[in-house]
Coordinates of C-alpha atoms and ligand atoms in Angstrom, one line a residue:
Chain V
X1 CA -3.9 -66.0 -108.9
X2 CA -3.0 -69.8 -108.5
X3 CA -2.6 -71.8 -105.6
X4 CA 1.1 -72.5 -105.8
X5 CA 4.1 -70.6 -107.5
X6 CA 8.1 -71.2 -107.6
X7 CA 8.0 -67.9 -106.0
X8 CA 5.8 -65.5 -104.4
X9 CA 6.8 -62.1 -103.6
X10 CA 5.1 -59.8 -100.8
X11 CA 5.6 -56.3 -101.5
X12 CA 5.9 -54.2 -104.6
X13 CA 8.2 -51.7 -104.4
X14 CA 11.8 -51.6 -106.3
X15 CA 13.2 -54.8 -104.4
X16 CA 9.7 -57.0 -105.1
X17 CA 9.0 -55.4 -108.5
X18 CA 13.2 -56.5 -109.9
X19 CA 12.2 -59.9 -107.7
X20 CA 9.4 -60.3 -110.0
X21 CA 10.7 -59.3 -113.1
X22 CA 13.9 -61.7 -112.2
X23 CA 12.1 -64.6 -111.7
X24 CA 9.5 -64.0 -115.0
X25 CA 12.6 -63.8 -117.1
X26 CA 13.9 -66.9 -115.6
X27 CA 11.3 -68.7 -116.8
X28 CA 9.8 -69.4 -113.2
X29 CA 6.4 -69.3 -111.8
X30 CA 5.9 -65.9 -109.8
X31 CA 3.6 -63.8 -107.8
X32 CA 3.9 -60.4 -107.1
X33 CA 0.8 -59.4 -104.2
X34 CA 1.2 -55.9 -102.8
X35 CA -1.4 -54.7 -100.0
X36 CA -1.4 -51.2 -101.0
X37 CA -4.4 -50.2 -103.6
X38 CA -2.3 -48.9 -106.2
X39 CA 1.4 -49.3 -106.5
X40 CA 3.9 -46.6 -105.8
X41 CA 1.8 -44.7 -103.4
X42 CA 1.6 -43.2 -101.2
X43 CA 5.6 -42.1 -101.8
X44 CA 7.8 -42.6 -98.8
X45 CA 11.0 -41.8 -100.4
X46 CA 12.9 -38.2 -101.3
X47 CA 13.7 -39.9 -104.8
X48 CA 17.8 -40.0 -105.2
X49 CA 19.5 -42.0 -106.9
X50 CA 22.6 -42.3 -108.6
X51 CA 22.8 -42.5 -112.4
X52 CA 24.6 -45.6 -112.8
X53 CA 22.8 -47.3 -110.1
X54 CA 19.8 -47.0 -111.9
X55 CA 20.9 -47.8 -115.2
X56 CA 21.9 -51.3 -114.0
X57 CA 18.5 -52.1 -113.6
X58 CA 16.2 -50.1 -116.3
X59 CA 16.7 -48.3 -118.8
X60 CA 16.2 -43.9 -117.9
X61 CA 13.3 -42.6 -119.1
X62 CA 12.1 -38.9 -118.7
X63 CA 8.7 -40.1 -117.7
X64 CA 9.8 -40.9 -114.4
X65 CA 12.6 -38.6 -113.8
X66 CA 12.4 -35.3 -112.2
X67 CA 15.8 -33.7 -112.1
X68 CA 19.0 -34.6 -113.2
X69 CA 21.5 -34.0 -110.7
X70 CA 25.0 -31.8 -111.6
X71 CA 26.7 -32.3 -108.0
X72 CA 25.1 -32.0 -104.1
X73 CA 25.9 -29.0 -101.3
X74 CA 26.4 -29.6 -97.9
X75 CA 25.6 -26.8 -95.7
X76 CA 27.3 -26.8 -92.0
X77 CA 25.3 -25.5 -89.1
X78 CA 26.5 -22.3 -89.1
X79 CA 25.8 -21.9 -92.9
X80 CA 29.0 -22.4 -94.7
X81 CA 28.9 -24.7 -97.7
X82 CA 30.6 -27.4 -99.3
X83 CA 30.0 -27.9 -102.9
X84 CA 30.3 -31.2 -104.6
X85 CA 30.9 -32.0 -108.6
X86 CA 32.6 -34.6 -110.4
X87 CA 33.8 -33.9 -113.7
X88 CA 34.2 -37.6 -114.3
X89 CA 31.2 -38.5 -114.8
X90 CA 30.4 -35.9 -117.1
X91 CA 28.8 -33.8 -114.4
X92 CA 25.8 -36.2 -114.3
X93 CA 25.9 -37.4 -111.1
X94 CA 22.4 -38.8 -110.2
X95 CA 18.4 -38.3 -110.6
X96 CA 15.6 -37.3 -108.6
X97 CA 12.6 -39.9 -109.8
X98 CA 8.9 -39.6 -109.6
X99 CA 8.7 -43.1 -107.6
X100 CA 4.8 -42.8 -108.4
X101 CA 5.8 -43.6 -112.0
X102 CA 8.7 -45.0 -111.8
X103 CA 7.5 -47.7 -108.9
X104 CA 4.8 -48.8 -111.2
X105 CA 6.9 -48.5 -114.4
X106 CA 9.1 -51.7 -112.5
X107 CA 5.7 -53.6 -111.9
X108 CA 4.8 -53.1 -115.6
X109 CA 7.6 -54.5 -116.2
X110 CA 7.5 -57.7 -114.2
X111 CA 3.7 -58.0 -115.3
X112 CA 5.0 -57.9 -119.1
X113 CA 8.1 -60.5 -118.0
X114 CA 5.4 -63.1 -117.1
X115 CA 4.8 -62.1 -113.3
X116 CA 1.2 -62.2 -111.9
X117 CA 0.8 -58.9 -109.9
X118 CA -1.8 -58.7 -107.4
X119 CA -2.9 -55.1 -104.9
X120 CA -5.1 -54.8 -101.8
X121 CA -4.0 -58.0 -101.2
X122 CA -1.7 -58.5 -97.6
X123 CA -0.5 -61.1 -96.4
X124 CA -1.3 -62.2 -93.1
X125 CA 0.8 -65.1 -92.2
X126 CA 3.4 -67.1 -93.8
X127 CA 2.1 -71.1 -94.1
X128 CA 5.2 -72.8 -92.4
X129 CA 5.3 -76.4 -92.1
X130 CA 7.6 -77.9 -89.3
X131 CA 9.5 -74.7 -89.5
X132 CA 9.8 -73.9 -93.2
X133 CA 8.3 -71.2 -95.3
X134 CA 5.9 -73.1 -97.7
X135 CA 3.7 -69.9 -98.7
X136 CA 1.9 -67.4 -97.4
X137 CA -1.7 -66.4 -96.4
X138 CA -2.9 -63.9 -98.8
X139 CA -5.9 -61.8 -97.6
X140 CA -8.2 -59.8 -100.5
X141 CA -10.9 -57.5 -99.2
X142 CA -11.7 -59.9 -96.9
X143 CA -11.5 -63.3 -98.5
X144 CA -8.5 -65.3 -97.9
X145 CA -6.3 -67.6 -99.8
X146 CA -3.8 -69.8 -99.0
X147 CA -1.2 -69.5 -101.7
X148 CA 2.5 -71.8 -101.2
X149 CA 5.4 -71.2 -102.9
X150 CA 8.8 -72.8 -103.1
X151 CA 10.4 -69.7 -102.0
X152 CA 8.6 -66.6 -100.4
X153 CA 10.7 -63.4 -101.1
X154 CA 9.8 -60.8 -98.5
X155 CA 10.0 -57.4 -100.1
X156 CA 7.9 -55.7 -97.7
X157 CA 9.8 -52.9 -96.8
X158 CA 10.8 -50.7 -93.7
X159 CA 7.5 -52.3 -91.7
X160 CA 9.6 -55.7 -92.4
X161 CA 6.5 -57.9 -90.5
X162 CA 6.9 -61.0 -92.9
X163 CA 10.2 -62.4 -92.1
X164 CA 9.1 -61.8 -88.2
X165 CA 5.9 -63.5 -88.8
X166 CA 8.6 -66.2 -89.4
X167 CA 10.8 -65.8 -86.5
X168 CA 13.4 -63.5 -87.0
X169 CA 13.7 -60.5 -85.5
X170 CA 13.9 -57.7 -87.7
X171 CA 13.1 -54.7 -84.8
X172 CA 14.9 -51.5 -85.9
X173 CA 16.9 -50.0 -82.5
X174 CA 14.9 -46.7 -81.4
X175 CA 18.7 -44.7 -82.2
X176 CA 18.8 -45.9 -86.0
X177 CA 15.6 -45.4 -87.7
X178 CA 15.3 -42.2 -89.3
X179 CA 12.2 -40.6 -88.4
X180 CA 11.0 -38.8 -91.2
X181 CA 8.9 -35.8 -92.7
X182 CA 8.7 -34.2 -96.2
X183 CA 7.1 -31.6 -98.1
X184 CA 6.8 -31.4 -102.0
X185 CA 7.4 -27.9 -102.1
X186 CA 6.8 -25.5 -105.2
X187 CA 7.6 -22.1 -105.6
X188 CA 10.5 -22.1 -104.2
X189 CA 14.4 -20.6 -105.0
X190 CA 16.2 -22.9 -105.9
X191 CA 19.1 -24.5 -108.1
X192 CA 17.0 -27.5 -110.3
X193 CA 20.5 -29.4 -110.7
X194 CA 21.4 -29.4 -107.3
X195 CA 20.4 -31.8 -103.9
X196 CA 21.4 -29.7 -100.8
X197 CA 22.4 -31.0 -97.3
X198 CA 21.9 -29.4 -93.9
X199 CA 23.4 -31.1 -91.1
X200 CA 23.8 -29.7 -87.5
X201 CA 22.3 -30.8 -84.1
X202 CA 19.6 -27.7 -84.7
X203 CA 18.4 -28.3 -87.8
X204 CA 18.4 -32.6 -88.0
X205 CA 19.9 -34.2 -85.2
X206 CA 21.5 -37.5 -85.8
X207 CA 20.5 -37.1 -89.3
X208 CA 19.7 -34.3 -92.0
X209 CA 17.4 -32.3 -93.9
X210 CA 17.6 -32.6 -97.5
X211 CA 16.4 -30.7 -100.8
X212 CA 16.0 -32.5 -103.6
X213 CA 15.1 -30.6 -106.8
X214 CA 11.9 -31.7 -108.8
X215 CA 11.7 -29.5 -111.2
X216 CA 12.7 -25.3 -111.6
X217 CA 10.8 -24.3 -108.8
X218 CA 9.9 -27.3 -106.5
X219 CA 11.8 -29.8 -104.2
X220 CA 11.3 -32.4 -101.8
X221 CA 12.2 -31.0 -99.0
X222 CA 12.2 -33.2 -96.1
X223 CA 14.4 -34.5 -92.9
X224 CA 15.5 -37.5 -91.4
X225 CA 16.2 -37.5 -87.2
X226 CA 17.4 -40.0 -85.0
X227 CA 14.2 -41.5 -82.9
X228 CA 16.4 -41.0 -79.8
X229 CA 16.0 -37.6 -80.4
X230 CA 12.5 -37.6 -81.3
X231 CA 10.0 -36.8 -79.0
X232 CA 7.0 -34.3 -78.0
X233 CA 8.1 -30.9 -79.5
X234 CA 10.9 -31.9 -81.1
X235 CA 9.7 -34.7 -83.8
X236 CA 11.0 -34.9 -87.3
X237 CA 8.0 -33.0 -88.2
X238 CA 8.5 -29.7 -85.7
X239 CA 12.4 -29.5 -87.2
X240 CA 11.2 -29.4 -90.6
X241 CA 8.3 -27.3 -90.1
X242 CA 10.6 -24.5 -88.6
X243 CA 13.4 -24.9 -91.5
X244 CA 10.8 -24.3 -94.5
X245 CA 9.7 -21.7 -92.1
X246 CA 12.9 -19.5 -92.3
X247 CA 14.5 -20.3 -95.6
X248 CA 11.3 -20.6 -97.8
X249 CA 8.4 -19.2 -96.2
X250 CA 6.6 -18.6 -99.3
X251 CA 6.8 -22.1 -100.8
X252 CA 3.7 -24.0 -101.4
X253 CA 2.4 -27.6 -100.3
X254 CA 1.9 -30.3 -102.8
X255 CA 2.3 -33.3 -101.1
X256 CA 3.3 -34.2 -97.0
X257 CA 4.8 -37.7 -96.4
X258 CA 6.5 -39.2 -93.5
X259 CA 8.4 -42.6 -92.9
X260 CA 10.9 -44.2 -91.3
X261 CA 14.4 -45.6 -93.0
X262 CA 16.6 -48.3 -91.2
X263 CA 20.3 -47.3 -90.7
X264 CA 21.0 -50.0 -88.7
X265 CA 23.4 -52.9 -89.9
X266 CA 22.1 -55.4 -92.3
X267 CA 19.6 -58.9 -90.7
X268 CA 22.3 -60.8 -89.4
X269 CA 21.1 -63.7 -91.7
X270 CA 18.8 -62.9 -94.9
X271 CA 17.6 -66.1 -95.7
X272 CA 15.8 -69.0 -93.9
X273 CA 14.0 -72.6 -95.0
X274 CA 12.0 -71.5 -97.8
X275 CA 12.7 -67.9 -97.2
X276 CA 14.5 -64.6 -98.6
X277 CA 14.5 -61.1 -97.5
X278 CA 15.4 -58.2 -99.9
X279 CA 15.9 -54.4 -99.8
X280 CA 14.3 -52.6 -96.4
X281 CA 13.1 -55.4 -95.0
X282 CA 16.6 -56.9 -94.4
X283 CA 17.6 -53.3 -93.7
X284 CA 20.3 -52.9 -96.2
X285 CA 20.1 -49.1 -96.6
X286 CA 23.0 -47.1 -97.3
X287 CA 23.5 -46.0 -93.0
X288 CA 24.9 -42.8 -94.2
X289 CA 22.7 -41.9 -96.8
X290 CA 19.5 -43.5 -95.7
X291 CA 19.6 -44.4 -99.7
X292 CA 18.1 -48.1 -100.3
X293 CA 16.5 -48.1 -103.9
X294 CA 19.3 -49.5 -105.6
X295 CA 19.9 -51.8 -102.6
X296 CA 16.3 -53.3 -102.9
X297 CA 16.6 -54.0 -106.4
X298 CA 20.3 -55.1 -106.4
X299 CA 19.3 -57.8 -103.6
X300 CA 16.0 -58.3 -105.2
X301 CA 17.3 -59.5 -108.2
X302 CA 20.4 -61.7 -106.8
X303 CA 17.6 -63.5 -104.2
X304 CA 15.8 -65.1 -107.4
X305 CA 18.7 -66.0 -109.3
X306 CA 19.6 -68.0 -106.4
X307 CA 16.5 -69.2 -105.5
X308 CA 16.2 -70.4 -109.0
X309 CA 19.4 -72.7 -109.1
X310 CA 18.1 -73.7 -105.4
X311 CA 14.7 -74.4 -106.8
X312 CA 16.1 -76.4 -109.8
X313 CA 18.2 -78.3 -107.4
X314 CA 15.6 -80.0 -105.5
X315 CA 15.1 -78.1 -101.5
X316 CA 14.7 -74.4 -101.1
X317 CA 16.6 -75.1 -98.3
X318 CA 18.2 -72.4 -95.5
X319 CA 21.3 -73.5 -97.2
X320 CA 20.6 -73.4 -100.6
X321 CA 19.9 -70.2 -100.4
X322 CA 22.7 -69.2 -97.9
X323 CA 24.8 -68.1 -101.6
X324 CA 23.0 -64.9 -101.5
X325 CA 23.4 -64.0 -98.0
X326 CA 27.1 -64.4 -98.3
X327 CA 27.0 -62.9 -101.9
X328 CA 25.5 -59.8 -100.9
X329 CA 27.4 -58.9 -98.4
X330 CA 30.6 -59.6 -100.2
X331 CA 29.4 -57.5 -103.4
X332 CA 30.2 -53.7 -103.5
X333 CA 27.1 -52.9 -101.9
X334 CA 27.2 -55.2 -98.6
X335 CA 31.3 -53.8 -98.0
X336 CA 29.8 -50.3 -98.7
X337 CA 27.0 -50.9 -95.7
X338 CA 29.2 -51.9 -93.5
X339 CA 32.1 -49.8 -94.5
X340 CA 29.3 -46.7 -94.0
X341 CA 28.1 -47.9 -91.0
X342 CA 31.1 -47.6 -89.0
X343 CA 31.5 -43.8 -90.3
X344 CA 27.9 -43.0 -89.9
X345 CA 28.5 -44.1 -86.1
X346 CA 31.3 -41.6 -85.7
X347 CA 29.8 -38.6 -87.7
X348 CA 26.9 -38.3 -85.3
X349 CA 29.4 -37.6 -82.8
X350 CA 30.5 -34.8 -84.0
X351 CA 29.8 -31.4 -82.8
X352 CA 28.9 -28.8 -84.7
X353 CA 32.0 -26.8 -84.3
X354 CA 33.9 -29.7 -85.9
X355 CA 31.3 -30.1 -88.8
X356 CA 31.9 -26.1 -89.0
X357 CA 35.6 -26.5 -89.5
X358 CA 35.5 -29.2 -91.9
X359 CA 33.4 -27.8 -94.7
X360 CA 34.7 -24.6 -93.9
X361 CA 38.2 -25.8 -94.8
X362 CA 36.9 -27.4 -98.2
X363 CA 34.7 -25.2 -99.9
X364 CA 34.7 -27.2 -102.9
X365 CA 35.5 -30.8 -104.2
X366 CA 35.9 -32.7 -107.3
X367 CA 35.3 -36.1 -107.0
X368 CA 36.1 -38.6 -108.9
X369 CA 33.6 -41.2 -108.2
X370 CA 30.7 -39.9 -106.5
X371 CA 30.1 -41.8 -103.4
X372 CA 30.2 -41.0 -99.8
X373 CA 33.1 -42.7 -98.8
X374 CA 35.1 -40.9 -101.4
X375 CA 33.6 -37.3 -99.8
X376 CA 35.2 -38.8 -96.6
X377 CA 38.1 -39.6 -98.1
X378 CA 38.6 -36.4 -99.5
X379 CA 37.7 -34.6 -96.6
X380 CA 40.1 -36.2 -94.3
X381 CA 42.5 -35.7 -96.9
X382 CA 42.2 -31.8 -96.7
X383 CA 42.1 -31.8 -92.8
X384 CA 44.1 -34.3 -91.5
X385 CA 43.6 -33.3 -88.0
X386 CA 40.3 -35.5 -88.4
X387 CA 41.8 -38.3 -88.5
X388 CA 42.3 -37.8 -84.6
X389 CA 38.4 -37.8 -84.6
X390 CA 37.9 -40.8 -87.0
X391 CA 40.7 -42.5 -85.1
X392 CA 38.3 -46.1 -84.7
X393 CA 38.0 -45.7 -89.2
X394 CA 42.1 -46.2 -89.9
X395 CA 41.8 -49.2 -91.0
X396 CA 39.6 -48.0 -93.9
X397 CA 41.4 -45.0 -94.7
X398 CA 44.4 -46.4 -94.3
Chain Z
X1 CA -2.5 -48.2 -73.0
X2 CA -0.9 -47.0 -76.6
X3 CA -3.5 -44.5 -78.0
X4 CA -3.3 -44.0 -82.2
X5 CA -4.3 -40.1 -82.7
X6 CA -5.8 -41.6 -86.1
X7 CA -6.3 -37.7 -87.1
X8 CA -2.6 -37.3 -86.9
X9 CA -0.8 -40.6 -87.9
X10 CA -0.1 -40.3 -92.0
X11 CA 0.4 -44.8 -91.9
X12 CA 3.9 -44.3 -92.7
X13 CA 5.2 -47.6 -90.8
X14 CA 8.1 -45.9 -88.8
X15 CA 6.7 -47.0 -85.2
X16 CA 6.0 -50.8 -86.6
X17 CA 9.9 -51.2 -87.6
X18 CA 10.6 -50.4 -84.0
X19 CA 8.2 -52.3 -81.8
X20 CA 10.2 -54.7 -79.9
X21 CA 7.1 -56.8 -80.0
X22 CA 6.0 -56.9 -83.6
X23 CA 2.4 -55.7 -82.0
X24 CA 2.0 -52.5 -84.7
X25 CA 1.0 -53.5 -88.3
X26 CA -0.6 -51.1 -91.4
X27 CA -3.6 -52.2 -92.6
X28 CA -4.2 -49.6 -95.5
X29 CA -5.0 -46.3 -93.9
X30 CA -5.4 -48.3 -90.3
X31 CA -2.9 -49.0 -87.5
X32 CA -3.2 -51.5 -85.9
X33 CA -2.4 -52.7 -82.2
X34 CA -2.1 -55.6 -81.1
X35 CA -2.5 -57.6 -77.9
X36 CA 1.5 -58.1 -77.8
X37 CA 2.0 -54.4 -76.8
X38 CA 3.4 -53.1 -73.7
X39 CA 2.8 -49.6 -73.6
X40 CA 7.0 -49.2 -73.9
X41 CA 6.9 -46.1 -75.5
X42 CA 9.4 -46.6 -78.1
X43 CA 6.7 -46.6 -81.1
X44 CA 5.6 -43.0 -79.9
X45 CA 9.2 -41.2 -79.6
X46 CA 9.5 -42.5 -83.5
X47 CA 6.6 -41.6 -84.2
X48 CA 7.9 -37.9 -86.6
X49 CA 4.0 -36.8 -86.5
X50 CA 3.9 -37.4 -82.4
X51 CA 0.5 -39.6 -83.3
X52 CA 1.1 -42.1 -80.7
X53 CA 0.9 -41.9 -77.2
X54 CA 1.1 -44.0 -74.4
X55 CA -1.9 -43.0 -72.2
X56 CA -2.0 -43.7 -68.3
X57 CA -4.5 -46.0 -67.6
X58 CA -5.9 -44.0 -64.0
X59 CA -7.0 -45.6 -61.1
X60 CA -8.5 -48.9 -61.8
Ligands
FAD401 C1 11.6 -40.1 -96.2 C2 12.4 -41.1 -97.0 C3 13.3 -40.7 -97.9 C4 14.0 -41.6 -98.7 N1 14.9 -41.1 -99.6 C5 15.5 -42.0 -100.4 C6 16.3 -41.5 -101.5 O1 16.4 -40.3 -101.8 N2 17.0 -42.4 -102.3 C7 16.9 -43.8 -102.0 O2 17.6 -44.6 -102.7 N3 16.2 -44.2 -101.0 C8 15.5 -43.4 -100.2 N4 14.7 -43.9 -99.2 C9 14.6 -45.3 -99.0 C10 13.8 -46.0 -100.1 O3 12.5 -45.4 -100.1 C11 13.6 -47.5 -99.8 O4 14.9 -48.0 -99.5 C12 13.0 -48.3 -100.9 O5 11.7 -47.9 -101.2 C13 13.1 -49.7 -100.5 O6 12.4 -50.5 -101.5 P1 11.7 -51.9 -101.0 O7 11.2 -52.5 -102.2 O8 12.7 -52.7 -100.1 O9 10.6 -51.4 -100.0 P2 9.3 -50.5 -100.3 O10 9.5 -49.6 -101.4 O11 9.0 -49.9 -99.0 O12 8.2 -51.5 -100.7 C14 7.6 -52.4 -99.8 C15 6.2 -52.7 -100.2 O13 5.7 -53.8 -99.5 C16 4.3 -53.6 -99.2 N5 4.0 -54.4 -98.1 C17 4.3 -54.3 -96.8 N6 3.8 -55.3 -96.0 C18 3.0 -56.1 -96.9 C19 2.3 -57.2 -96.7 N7 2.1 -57.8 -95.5 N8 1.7 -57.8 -97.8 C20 1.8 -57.2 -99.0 N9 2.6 -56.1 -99.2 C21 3.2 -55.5 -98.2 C22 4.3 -52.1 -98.9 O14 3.0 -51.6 -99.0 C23 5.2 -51.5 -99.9 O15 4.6 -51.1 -101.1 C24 13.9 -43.0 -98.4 C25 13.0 -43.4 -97.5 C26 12.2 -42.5 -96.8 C27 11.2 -43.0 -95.8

């Protein structure tokens, strides 16, 4: 490790690992540390993704995929089904990953593009000199080093402590982080092409349980909650115990994981003097989906390509790098957040008899273009009467 | 005062994205609390395992 880099990233997962890799290819000096011992562990993540999203950043390799995903079922509280395909896209819709490859398979990566990569090493404190970021305190099994930087990237994730260490506030409301639980599960029946949904104030209040295939007989099967509606007997944990409980009591435990996902709207601003945020840490996961892997490497890659132009131009500056605040939230993506925001807020309003009624009217669904908005679309579309209920969303379904 | 159930938390970093205070952090399998915290509470509704708790103090 040297004592000063263009850029120095803190945290290693998809958004830090493309932030790496970005900047190595670049041609700038970079720095990867990540506290955890090894990368990729311990997962906190059920391992979606969508097949384009991924190929946009590397190319797919079976080593770290699981499944390949035909289409996704949504299953209404009183257990009536909505199936979901798209012919379009040639019925391969997404992929479960094995993050504990795939994770370090992105780090590789940046390591072969040039990047130094460092583990068990946190940082502690950002070095800030009248008010801009010049580095950051990097601590190693106990020694310290001061390490500065022309722009810090923080990439570190839900726990998001960096950017605060700087000033900004990055608190996640008790109502929008997901509290969440899940089981690597084998032996179990199941459909290896398939991701199911459960939704229902029963089984996932505020949120859902998911099965995601890993294989012929195992899934992660896990479940996000609101933390409003978390709390002593009732935790993410209890709900999710009690599911596997009824629909696969003979399933066996390879792994148990829990973690939190943000689906709150983005950090109001995502860059400061000498600073950039990326993926979870700025909080720009999908709010409906609780999806952010493609997010974290879609903003960790456009933070470096601006930082480089702001780094070639003299100052790091807040306003330098204010292009990739304002680009990210104009791209696809940012539109999307906020676009799924605003319906996430009025789904979790929604009683179960309405959820009942809509997939019941369904069934099943061809979409075009696999996304979330389109399933609302669609929906709304084959019962109109919910447009009464989405009433605040006309303007986007205008 | 916030107890940590160390037997019981899996360090997954839910409770530190909401403390109002930044007082939580993760240092490897450790959590840490810090001085900052105010026994709110908010960190041990998240909490999916139920490892935190805020713990009355008694009669001082
Ligand atoms: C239960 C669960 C299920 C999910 N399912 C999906 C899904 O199916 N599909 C999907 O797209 N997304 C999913 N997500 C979200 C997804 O995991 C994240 O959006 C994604 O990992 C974000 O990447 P990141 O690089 O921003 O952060 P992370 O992957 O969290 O990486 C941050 C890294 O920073 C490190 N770090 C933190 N602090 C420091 C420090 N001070 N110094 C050095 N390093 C530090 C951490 O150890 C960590 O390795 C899920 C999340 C959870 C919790």
């Amino acid at each position: 490790m040297k004592d000063h880099y263009d850029i120095l990233v803190i945290g290693g997962g998809p958004g830090g690992a493309i932030a790496a890799r970005t900047a190595a290819e670049l041609g700038l000096s970079v720095c990867l540390a990540e506290k955890r011992a090894a990368i990729g562990t311990p997962v906190r993540c059920a391992e979606g993704i969508g097949t384009e999203a991924i190929a946009e950043f590397v190319v797919p390799d079976p080593r770290w995929i699981s499944a390949e995903l035909h289409g996704a079922k949504i299953v209404a509280p009183d257990g009536s089904s909505l199936t979901l395909s798209s012919e379009q896209s040639g019925n391969k819709v997404g992929y479960v990953l094995d993050r504990k490859v795939f994770d370090r398979e992105l780090v590789w990566q940046a390591a072969a593009a040039g990047s130094d990569v460092v583990v068990k090493t946190r940082a502690t404190a950002p070095i800030l000199d009248e008010g801009r970021v010049r580095g950051a305190v990097l601590d190693f099994c106990g020694t310290t080093k001061r390490v500065s930087a022309d722009v810090v990237i923080a990439a570190d994730g839900v726990e998001s402590k960096f950017a605060r260490w700087c000033g900004i506030d990055t608190t996640v409301p008790l109502r929008e982080i997901m509290s969440s639980a899940q089981y690597l599960l084998t032996d179990l029946p199941l459909d290896p092409h398939v991701t199911t949904f459960y939704v229902g104030t029963s089984i996932a209040p505020e949120g859902y349980l998911w099965v995601f295939p890993k294989g012929e007989r195992s899934a992660n099967v896990g479940i996000g909650i609101s933390g409003r509606k978390s709390g002593t007997g009732h935790r993410a944990k209890d709900y999710l115990d009690s599911f596997i409980a009824s629909r696969f009591p003979k399933a066996k435990q390879i792994e148990f994981i829990a973690g939190g996902v943000s689906v709150c709207r983005p950090l109001p601003c995502t860059v400061a003097d000498g600073l950039m945020i990326v993926g979870d840490a700025a909080r720009v996961v999908d709010p409906i989906t609780g999806g952010g892997i493609f997010n974290a490497m879609f903003t960790g890659r456009m933070a470096v390509q601006v930082a480089a132009q702001a780094i070639a131009s003299g100052t790091p500056s807040r306003e330098a790098l204010m292009p990739y605040d304002l680009t990210w939230r104009d791209s696809p993506m940012g539109k999307s957040i906020e676009r799924n925001y605003r319906i996430k807020e009025v789904f979790i309003t929604l009683s179960d008899e309405k959820l009942n009624a809509i997939i019941q009217t369904v069934g099943k669904l061809d979409l075009k273009e696999f996304s979330t908005f389109n399933l609302v679309k669609e929906l709304i579309f084959r019962n109109p009467r919910l447009l009464l209920d989405l009433a605040p969303l006309r303007d986007i379904f205008k | 005062m916030l107890s940590v159930r160390r037997d019981i938390c899996a360090y997954c970093g839910c409770c530190v994205s909401v403390c109002p205070q930044g007082a939580l952090e993760l240092i490897d399998a450790y959590l840490d609390v810090g001085s900052s915290c105010t026994s709110c509470g908010i960190c041990a509704k998240a909490c999916p395992l139920g490892a935190l708790e805020v713990k009355d103090e008694g009669p001082l």
